[in-house]
Amino acid sequence: MADITRGFLIEAQNISRGQLLNGTVSAGDPIGLDGTGWVRADADGVVSCLAFACQDGVSGDRISICEKGLYQTTTTLTAGGMVFLSATAGRLADATVGAIGTMTQVLGWVVGASPSGLISLSATIPHVEATFQTSLATIIIAAAGT
């Protein structure tokens, strides 16, 4: 899994405005609400992606945000491939994070792969969060067939 190189929004849909709570964002960054304001979303935290920043901003700024858009990046991607919320706050990834305690959130798909990635983003794609845990003893018993 690799984070996708930052790019820029070519088109934005369902635009509104939001108050940034904490940190710096760049246009196209996935953002979500943490209960007090908009922050960068990430798969390791409790903030899932609800929108994308349409412009750069810093803490306290009111910026344009959107639910959907077209994103251009310099990362070479596979056409038709899915794009996910990264474990790095405010970033996109080309594969699921896959670690225990993280959430997998699909944020779009690659619609143009060459010469650089064109991604159709949507914060409204339904996603499922699931965690599975088992004990080492259970694994050993299952492997032994007893």
N, CA, C and O of each residue as an XYZ file, in Angstrom:
584
protein
N       0.838     -1.170      0.000
C       0.000      0.000      0.000
C       0.885      1.234      0.000
O       1.891      1.297      0.706
N       0.494      2.210     -0.799
C       1.245      3.455     -0.837
C       0.283      4.629     -0.876
O      -0.793      4.552     -1.469
N       0.687      5.714     -0.235
C      -0.092      6.936     -0.323
C       0.032      7.502     -1.727
O       1.064      7.352     -2.381
N      -1.006      8.138     -2.171
C      -1.040      8.752     -3.490
C      -0.458     10.153     -3.390
O      -0.791     10.912     -2.481
N       0.416     10.487     -4.337
C       1.032     11.810     -4.353
C      -0.055     12.873     -4.408
O      -1.035     12.742     -5.142
N       0.134     13.924     -3.623
C      -0.853     15.005     -3.622
C      -1.013     15.591     -5.005
O      -0.050     15.681     -5.767
N      -2.212     15.984     -5.326
C      -2.518     16.574     -6.612
C      -3.428     17.770     -6.444
O      -3.225     18.588     -5.546
N      -4.429     17.878     -7.298
C      -5.347     19.010     -7.194
C      -6.722     18.605     -7.700
O      -6.850     17.695     -8.520
N      -7.749     19.287     -7.206
C      -9.116     19.040     -7.641
C      -9.354     19.733     -8.972
O      -9.094     20.928     -9.112
N      -9.844     18.991     -9.938
C     -10.197     19.553    -11.238
C     -11.645     20.023    -11.213
O     -11.994     21.031    -11.828
N     -12.476     19.287    -10.499
C     -13.903     19.575    -10.438
C     -14.412     19.208     -9.059
O     -13.943     18.234     -8.469
N     -15.366     19.969     -8.531
C     -15.964     19.682     -7.226
C     -17.486     19.734     -7.343
O     -18.031     20.561     -8.074
N     -18.173     18.839     -6.612
C     -19.635     18.802     -6.603
C     -20.134     18.825     -5.173
O     -19.428     18.409     -4.254
N     -21.361     19.317     -4.982
C     -21.984     19.424     -3.654
C     -21.098     20.244     -2.710
O     -20.690     19.767     -1.651
N     -20.813     21.472     -3.109
C     -19.897     22.340     -2.367
C     -20.629     23.050     -1.231
O     -21.753     23.527     -1.393
N     -19.965     23.108     -0.083
C     -20.444     23.875      1.061
C     -19.215     24.491      1.736
O     -18.125     24.479      1.166
N     -19.386     25.021      2.930
C     -18.256     25.620      3.639
C     -18.120     24.957      5.001
O     -19.108     24.533      5.600
N     -16.876     24.873      5.485
C     -16.611     24.268      6.777
C     -15.497     24.989      7.508
O     -14.596     25.551      6.886
N     -15.561     24.972      8.828
C     -14.564     25.610      9.693
C     -13.499     24.578     10.053
O     -13.802     23.556     10.669
N     -12.243     24.849      9.667
C     -11.149     23.939     10.008
C     -10.827     24.069     11.484
O     -10.689     25.177     12.002
N     -10.707     22.939     12.157
C     -10.428     22.947     13.583
C      -8.941     22.883     13.874
O      -8.429     23.636     14.702
N      -8.250     21.983     13.190
C      -6.902     21.663     13.639
C      -6.033     21.265     12.452
O      -6.346     20.304     11.749
N      -4.961     21.985     12.229
C      -3.995     21.583     11.222
C      -4.193     22.237      9.877
O      -5.138     22.995      9.660
N      -3.276     21.924      8.978
C      -3.267     22.456      7.629
C      -3.845     21.419      6.677
O      -3.575     20.226      6.821
N      -4.641     21.865      5.699
C      -5.158     20.964      4.678
C      -4.806     21.512      3.304
O      -4.601     22.713      3.129
N      -4.742     20.617      2.344
C      -4.537     20.977      0.942
C      -5.781     20.571      0.169
O      -6.497     19.655      0.573
N      -6.035     21.246     -0.932
C      -7.191     20.907     -1.762
C      -7.134     19.426     -2.132
O      -6.102     18.933     -2.587
N      -8.240     18.727     -1.935
C      -8.329     17.304     -2.229
C      -8.148     16.413     -1.022
O      -8.448     15.221     -1.091
N      -7.661     16.959      0.095
C      -7.475     16.141      1.304
C      -8.816     15.639      1.830
O      -9.775     16.408      1.891
N      -8.902     14.351      2.216
C     -10.112     13.855      2.866
C     -10.210     14.441      4.278
O      -9.239     14.434      5.035
N     -11.399     14.948      4.618
C     -11.614     15.553      5.934
C     -12.899     15.014      6.541
O     -13.765     14.498      5.834
N     -13.016     15.138      7.857
C     -14.205     14.687      8.569
C     -14.413     15.519      9.814
O     -13.586     16.366     10.153
N     -15.517     15.275     10.493
C     -15.848     16.012     11.718
C     -15.409     15.222     12.939
O     -15.638     14.016     13.025
N     -14.776     15.908     13.883
C     -14.388     15.236     15.124
C     -15.261     15.663     16.299
O     -14.906     15.402     17.449
N     -16.377     16.304     16.042
C     -17.286     16.737     17.097
C     -17.223     18.234     17.348
O     -18.170     18.804     17.888
N     -16.136     18.878     16.972
C     -16.010     20.316     17.181
C     -15.696     21.076     15.894
O     -15.879     22.292     15.840
N     -15.230     20.389     14.871
C     -14.896     21.053     13.610
C     -14.321     20.059     12.624
O     -14.229     18.865     12.911
N     -13.931     20.559     11.453
C     -13.374     19.732     10.387
C     -11.881     19.524     10.594
O     -11.140     20.471     10.859
N     -11.446     18.268     10.469
C     -10.037     17.891     10.601
C      -9.708     16.896      9.486
O     -10.610     16.377      8.829
N      -8.418     16.633      9.275
C      -8.019     15.624      8.293
C      -8.449     14.239      8.760
O      -8.218     13.865      9.909
N      -9.078     13.482      7.863
C      -9.540     12.126      8.179
C      -8.404     11.136      7.980
O      -7.495     11.377      7.186
N      -8.457     10.015      8.707
C      -7.468      8.949      8.498
C      -8.006      7.616      8.983
O      -8.875      7.568      9.853
N      -7.490      6.545      8.424
C      -7.955      5.196      8.723
C      -7.561      4.731     10.123
O      -8.155      3.786     10.641
N      -6.574      5.372     10.744
C      -6.149      4.984     12.089
C      -6.956      5.669     13.185
O      -6.913      5.246     14.340
N      -7.680      6.705     12.842
C      -8.399      7.490     13.840
C      -9.876      7.189     13.861
O     -10.350      6.232     13.249
N     -10.591      8.030     14.580
C     -12.038      7.876     14.694
C     -12.766      8.811     13.738
O     -13.994      8.899     13.770
N     -12.022      9.508     12.893
C     -12.611     10.478     11.972
C     -12.621      9.899     10.552
O     -11.586      9.849      9.888
N     -13.794      9.465     10.099
C     -13.899      8.976      8.730
C     -14.090     10.164      7.793
O     -14.405     11.269      8.232
N     -13.900      9.927      6.522
C     -14.013     10.985      5.525
C     -15.480     11.293      5.251
O     -16.258     10.406      4.901
N     -15.846     12.561      5.413
C     -17.191     13.033      5.097
C     -17.190     14.018      3.937
O     -18.240     14.310      3.364
N     -16.008     14.531      3.589
C     -15.885     15.519      2.514
C     -14.427     15.637      2.108
O     -13.558     14.966      2.664
N     -14.166     16.504      1.124
C     -12.810     16.789      0.672
C     -12.609     18.300      0.691
O     -13.515     19.061      0.352
N     -11.419     18.722      1.090
C     -11.102     20.148      1.071
C     -11.031     20.605     -0.383
O     -10.374     19.958     -1.198
N     -11.692     21.700     -0.717
C     -11.655     22.242     -2.085
C     -10.559     23.291     -2.230
O     -10.259     23.728     -3.341
N      -9.969     23.690     -1.124
C      -8.915     24.696     -1.161
C      -7.978     24.455      0.014
O      -8.322     23.749      0.961
N      -6.798     25.044     -0.056
C      -5.840     24.962      1.045
C      -6.374     25.774      2.223
O      -7.116     26.739      2.037
N      -5.991     25.377      3.433
C      -6.417     26.123      4.613
C      -5.617     25.736      5.832
O      -4.928     24.716      5.846
N      -5.718     26.571      6.867
C      -5.064     26.328      8.153
C      -6.106     26.438      9.255
O      -7.229     26.876      9.004
N      -5.747     26.045     10.477
C      -6.667     26.067     11.610
C      -7.390     27.405     11.698
O      -6.773     28.467     11.619
N      -8.708     27.333     11.862
C      -9.520     28.528     12.009
C     -10.109     29.050     10.714
O     -11.053     29.839     10.750
N      -9.579     28.632      9.563
C     -10.101     29.091      8.274
C     -11.459     28.461      7.979
O     -11.725     27.324      8.368
N     -12.311     29.211      7.290
C     -13.538     28.652      6.707
C     -13.218     28.407      5.243
O     -12.924     29.338      4.494
N     -13.280     27.144      4.844
C     -12.916     26.789      3.472
C     -14.083     26.107      2.755
O     -15.026     25.629      3.387
N     -14.001     26.072      1.446
C     -14.963     25.320      0.645
C     -14.641     23.841      0.778
O     -13.477     23.442      0.737
N     -15.688     23.029      0.940
C     -15.540     21.578      1.011
C     -16.546     20.959      0.051
O     -17.555     21.585     -0.274
N     -16.288     19.744     -0.403
C     -17.201     19.086     -1.340
C     -17.328     17.610     -0.997
O     -16.442     17.025     -0.373
N     -18.445     17.016     -1.415
C     -18.661     15.582     -1.213
C     -18.084     14.747     -2.344
O     -17.720     13.590     -2.139
N     -17.999     15.332     -3.547
C     -17.543     14.596     -4.720
C     -16.654     15.488     -5.573
O     -16.755     16.714     -5.522
N     -15.775     14.857     -6.363
C     -14.953     15.637     -7.265
C     -14.034     14.772     -8.101
O     -13.939     13.561     -7.903
N     -13.359     15.416     -9.039
C     -12.320     14.768     -9.839
C     -10.978     15.284     -9.349
O     -10.788     16.489     -9.185
N     -10.048     14.363     -9.115
C      -8.763     14.676     -8.516
C      -7.662     14.223     -9.471
O      -7.670     13.080     -9.928
N      -6.728     15.098     -9.769
C      -5.593     14.775    -10.644
C      -4.342     14.644     -9.791
O      -4.069     15.507     -8.957
N      -3.579     13.578     -9.987
C      -2.349     13.346     -9.240
C      -1.242     12.907    -10.193
O      -1.516     12.482    -11.315
N      -0.013     13.009     -9.750
C       1.114     12.554    -10.572
C       1.425     11.083    -10.341
O       2.307     10.529    -10.997
N       0.712     10.441     -9.412
C       0.916      9.016     -9.151
C       0.377      8.190    -10.316
O      -0.743      8.424    -10.771
N       1.154      7.233    -10.799
C       0.684      6.318    -11.834
C      -0.191      5.269    -11.170
O       0.255      4.570    -10.260
N      -1.426      5.157    -11.620
C      -2.398      4.258    -11.020
C      -2.977      3.330    -12.084
O      -2.803      3.566    -13.280
N      -3.662      2.280    -11.648
C      -4.296      1.332    -12.562
C      -5.735      1.749    -12.796
O      -6.500      1.908    -11.844
N      -6.113      1.929    -14.059
C      -7.492      2.311    -14.395
C      -8.464      1.308    -13.797
O      -8.260      0.099    -13.910
N      -9.507      1.797    -13.169
C     -10.510      0.947    -12.541
C     -10.186      0.586    -11.106
O     -11.037      0.045    -10.400
N      -8.962      0.877    -10.655
C      -8.566      0.571     -9.282
C      -9.281      1.444     -8.267
O      -9.649      2.580     -8.565
N      -9.473      0.925     -7.091
C     -10.133      1.666     -6.019
C      -9.128      2.548     -5.295
O      -7.927      2.280     -5.307
N      -9.627      3.596     -4.668
C      -8.825      4.515     -3.860
C      -9.429      4.517     -2.460
O     -10.649      4.538     -2.302
N      -8.561      4.496     -1.437
C      -9.004      4.333     -0.062
C      -8.500      5.465      0.832
O      -7.588      6.205      0.463
N      -9.105      5.586      2.002
C      -8.607      6.497      3.030
C      -7.305      5.923      3.575
O      -7.238      4.744      3.922
N      -6.284      6.749      3.648
C      -4.963      6.316      4.111
C      -4.875      6.335      5.633
O      -5.687      6.974      6.303
N      -3.883      5.628      6.172
C      -3.586      5.707      7.604
C      -2.884      7.020      7.935
O      -2.792      7.392      9.105
N      -2.391      7.724      6.925
C      -1.789      9.039      7.114
C      -2.892     10.079      6.999
O      -3.591     10.125      5.986
N      -3.060     10.908      8.010
C      -4.137     11.896      8.037
C      -4.140     12.770      6.790
O      -3.110     13.318      6.396
N      -5.321     12.894      6.174
C      -5.490     13.756      5.030
C      -4.972     13.218      3.719
O      -4.807     13.981      2.767
N      -4.712     11.935      3.639
C      -4.135     11.372      2.407
C      -5.030     10.280      1.826
O      -5.885      9.717      2.510
N      -4.810     10.002      0.561
C      -5.463      8.920     -0.158
C      -4.459      7.786     -0.328
O      -3.251      8.027     -0.335
N      -4.944      6.554     -0.466
C      -4.061      5.402     -0.653
C      -4.575      4.551     -1.810
O      -5.762      4.574     -2.133
N      -3.662      3.798     -2.431
C      -4.042      2.951     -3.562
C      -4.396      1.523     -3.144
O      -4.632      0.672     -4.002
N      -4.437      1.250     -1.843
C      -4.815     -0.071     -1.331
C      -5.365      0.091      0.086
O      -5.151      1.121      0.727
N      -6.070     -0.925      0.568
C      -6.598     -0.855      1.932
C      -5.456     -0.856      2.932
O      -4.380     -1.390      2.663
N      -5.698     -0.259      4.076
C      -4.679     -0.209      5.131
C      -4.456     -1.598      5.690
O      -3.314     -2.033      5.836
N      -5.552     -2.310      6.010
C      -5.475     -3.709      6.394
C      -5.007     -4.028      7.802
O      -4.940     -5.206      8.155
N      -4.683     -3.049      8.614
C      -4.204     -3.311      9.971
C      -5.378     -3.366     10.942
O      -6.399     -2.711     10.730
N      -5.226     -4.155     12.015
C      -6.247     -4.221     13.059
C      -6.389     -2.841     13.673
O      -5.398     -2.156     13.924
N      -7.621     -2.443     13.911
C      -7.876     -1.142     14.514
C      -8.006     -0.022     13.501
O      -8.180      1.137     13.880
N      -7.924     -0.347     12.219
C      -8.114      0.663     11.189
C      -9.431      0.400     10.475
O      -9.991     -0.693     10.565
N      -9.915      1.396      9.774
C     -11.141      1.208      9.013
C     -10.829      1.317      7.534
O      -9.986      2.111      7.119
N     -11.511      0.519      6.757
C     -11.353      0.585      5.315
C     -12.487      1.432      4.773
O     -13.658      1.074      4.897
N     -12.131      2.559      4.170
C     -13.144      3.418      3.575
C     -12.766      3.667      2.120
O     -11.724      4.252      1.825
N     -13.628      3.215      1.221
C     -13.429      3.470     -0.202
C     -13.807      4.921     -0.464
O     -14.881      5.374     -0.069
N     -12.907      5.650     -1.140
C     -13.162      7.059     -1.430
C     -13.304      7.343     -2.915
O     -13.591      8.477     -3.298
N     -13.109      6.330     -3.765
C     -13.269      6.570     -5.191
C     -12.599      5.511     -6.021
O     -12.227      4.446     -5.528
N     -12.449      5.824     -7.306
C     -11.833      4.894     -8.234
C     -11.072      5.670     -9.292
O     -11.340      6.843     -9.552
N     -10.115      4.980     -9.893
C      -9.253      5.586    -10.906
C      -9.989      5.548    -12.249
O     -10.368      4.480    -12.728
N     -10.185      6.722    -12.847
C     -10.874      6.789    -14.138
C      -9.907      7.078    -15.283
O     -10.266      6.923    -16.451
N      -8.706      7.490    -14.964
C      -7.681      7.726    -15.978
C      -6.319      7.437    -15.381
O      -5.954      8.027    -14.364
N      -5.559      6.539    -15.994
C      -4.312      6.090    -15.389
C      -3.055      6.658    -16.036
O      -1.988      6.635    -15.421
N      -3.157      7.167    -17.262
C      -1.943      7.567    -17.958
C      -2.149      8.921    -18.610
O      -3.206      9.145    -19.201
N      -1.202      9.822    -18.532
C       0.136      9.679    -17.971
C       0.164      9.833    -16.451
O       1.168      9.501    -15.822
N      -0.914     10.329    -15.853
C      -0.988     10.404    -14.399
C      -2.401     10.053    -13.966
O      -3.309      9.951    -14.791
N      -2.577      9.870    -12.668
C      -3.847      9.377    -12.163
C      -4.946     10.418    -12.125
O      -4.744     11.527    -11.631
N      -6.104     10.062    -12.646
C      -7.313     10.867    -12.531
C      -8.291     10.041    -11.713
O      -8.643      8.925    -12.093
N      -8.725     10.593    -10.594
C      -9.527      9.846     -9.635
C     -10.887     10.510     -9.461
O     -10.976     11.725     -9.283
N     -11.942      9.706     -9.514
C     -13.278     10.170     -9.185
C     -13.466      9.931     -7.689
O     -13.516      8.785     -7.241
N     -13.569     11.020     -6.912
C     -13.688     10.930     -5.452
C     -15.137     11.078     -5.013
O     -15.901     11.829     -5.620
N     -15.514     10.366     -3.966
C     -16.838     10.502     -3.370
C     -16.769     10.116     -1.897
O     -16.359      9.009     -1.550
N     -17.175     11.043     -1.041
C     -17.209     10.759      0.398
C     -18.505     10.071      0.789
O     -18.716      9.772      1.964
N     -19.378      9.816     -0.180
C     -20.685      9.233      0.119
C     -20.795      7.765     -0.274
O     -21.891      7.205     -0.235
N     -19.692      7.129     -0.651
C     -19.719      5.706     -0.969
C     -19.906      4.937      0.343
O     -19.117      5.117      1.270
N     -20.936      4.084      0.440
C     -21.138      3.324      1.684
C     -19.923      2.442      1.979
O     -19.325      1.876      1.064
N     -19.569      2.332      3.242
C     -18.458      1.461      3.617
C     -18.802      0.698      4.887
O     -19.634      1.124      5.689
N     -18.145     -0.433      5.046
C     -18.360     -1.285      6.207
C     -17.072     -1.356      6.990
O     -15.993     -1.516      6.419
N     -17.187     -1.237      8.291
C     -16.033     -1.339      9.166
C     -16.162     -2.627      9.965
O     -17.173     -2.848     10.631
N     -15.149     -3.473      9.902
C     -15.208     -4.749     10.607
C     -13.851     -5.067     11.223
O     -12.806     -4.783     10.637
N     -13.882     -5.659     12.410
C     -12.658     -6.068     13.087
C     -12.839     -7.508     13.559
O     -13.896     -7.869     14.075
N     -11.810     -8.322     13.380
C     -11.835     -9.706     13.823
C     -10.631     -9.946     14.710
O      -9.499     -9.648     14.329
N     -10.877    -10.487     15.900
C      -9.774    -10.812     16.796
C      -9.965    -12.223     17.322
O     -11.088    -12.666     17.563
N      -8.865    -12.915     17.493
C      -8.909    -14.253     18.054
C      -7.665    -14.457     18.907
O      -6.688    -13.719     18.780
N      -7.704    -15.442     19.761
C      -6.552    -15.690     20.630
C      -5.570    -16.639     19.948
O      -5.946    -17.389     19.047
N      -4.334    -16.602     20.375
C      -3.313    -17.500     19.847
C      -3.692    -18.954     20.121
O      -3.454    -19.823     19.282
N      -4.280    -19.226     21.292
C      -4.677    -20.595     21.632
C      -5.706    -21.128     20.635
O      -5.642    -22.298     20.259
N      -6.655    -20.290     20.199
C      -7.650    -20.713     19.234
C      -7.016    -21.065     17.908
O      -7.408    -22.041     17.268
N      -6.039    -20.281     17.489
C      -5.340    -20.557     16.223
C      -4.585    -21.868     16.307
O      -4.630    -22.664     15.369
N      -3.896    -22.108     17.404
C      -3.114    -23.324     17.578
C      -4.035    -24.554     17.589
O      -3.714    -25.566     16.966
N      -5.167    -24.477     18.286
C      -6.111    -25.584     18.342
C      -6.660    -25.863     16.946
O      -6.740    -27.022     16.537
N      -7.037    -24.826     16.216
C      -7.585    -25.002     14.869
C      -6.527    -25.610     13.927
O      -6.851    -26.457     13.094
N      -5.290    -25.182     14.060
C      -4.234    -25.689     13.191
C      -3.923    -27.171     13.511
O      -3.577    -27.951     12.625
N      -4.057    -27.527     14.790
C      -3.776    -28.910     15.181
C      -4.941    -29.837     14.828
O      -4.783    -31.058     14.829
N      -6.121    -29.259     14.523
C      -7.273    -30.078     14.160
C      -7.929    -30.745     15.330
O      -8.605    -31.761     15.169
N      -7.743    -30.187     16.524
C      -8.380    -30.807     17.704
C      -9.579    -30.053     18.160
O     -10.220    -30.444     19.135
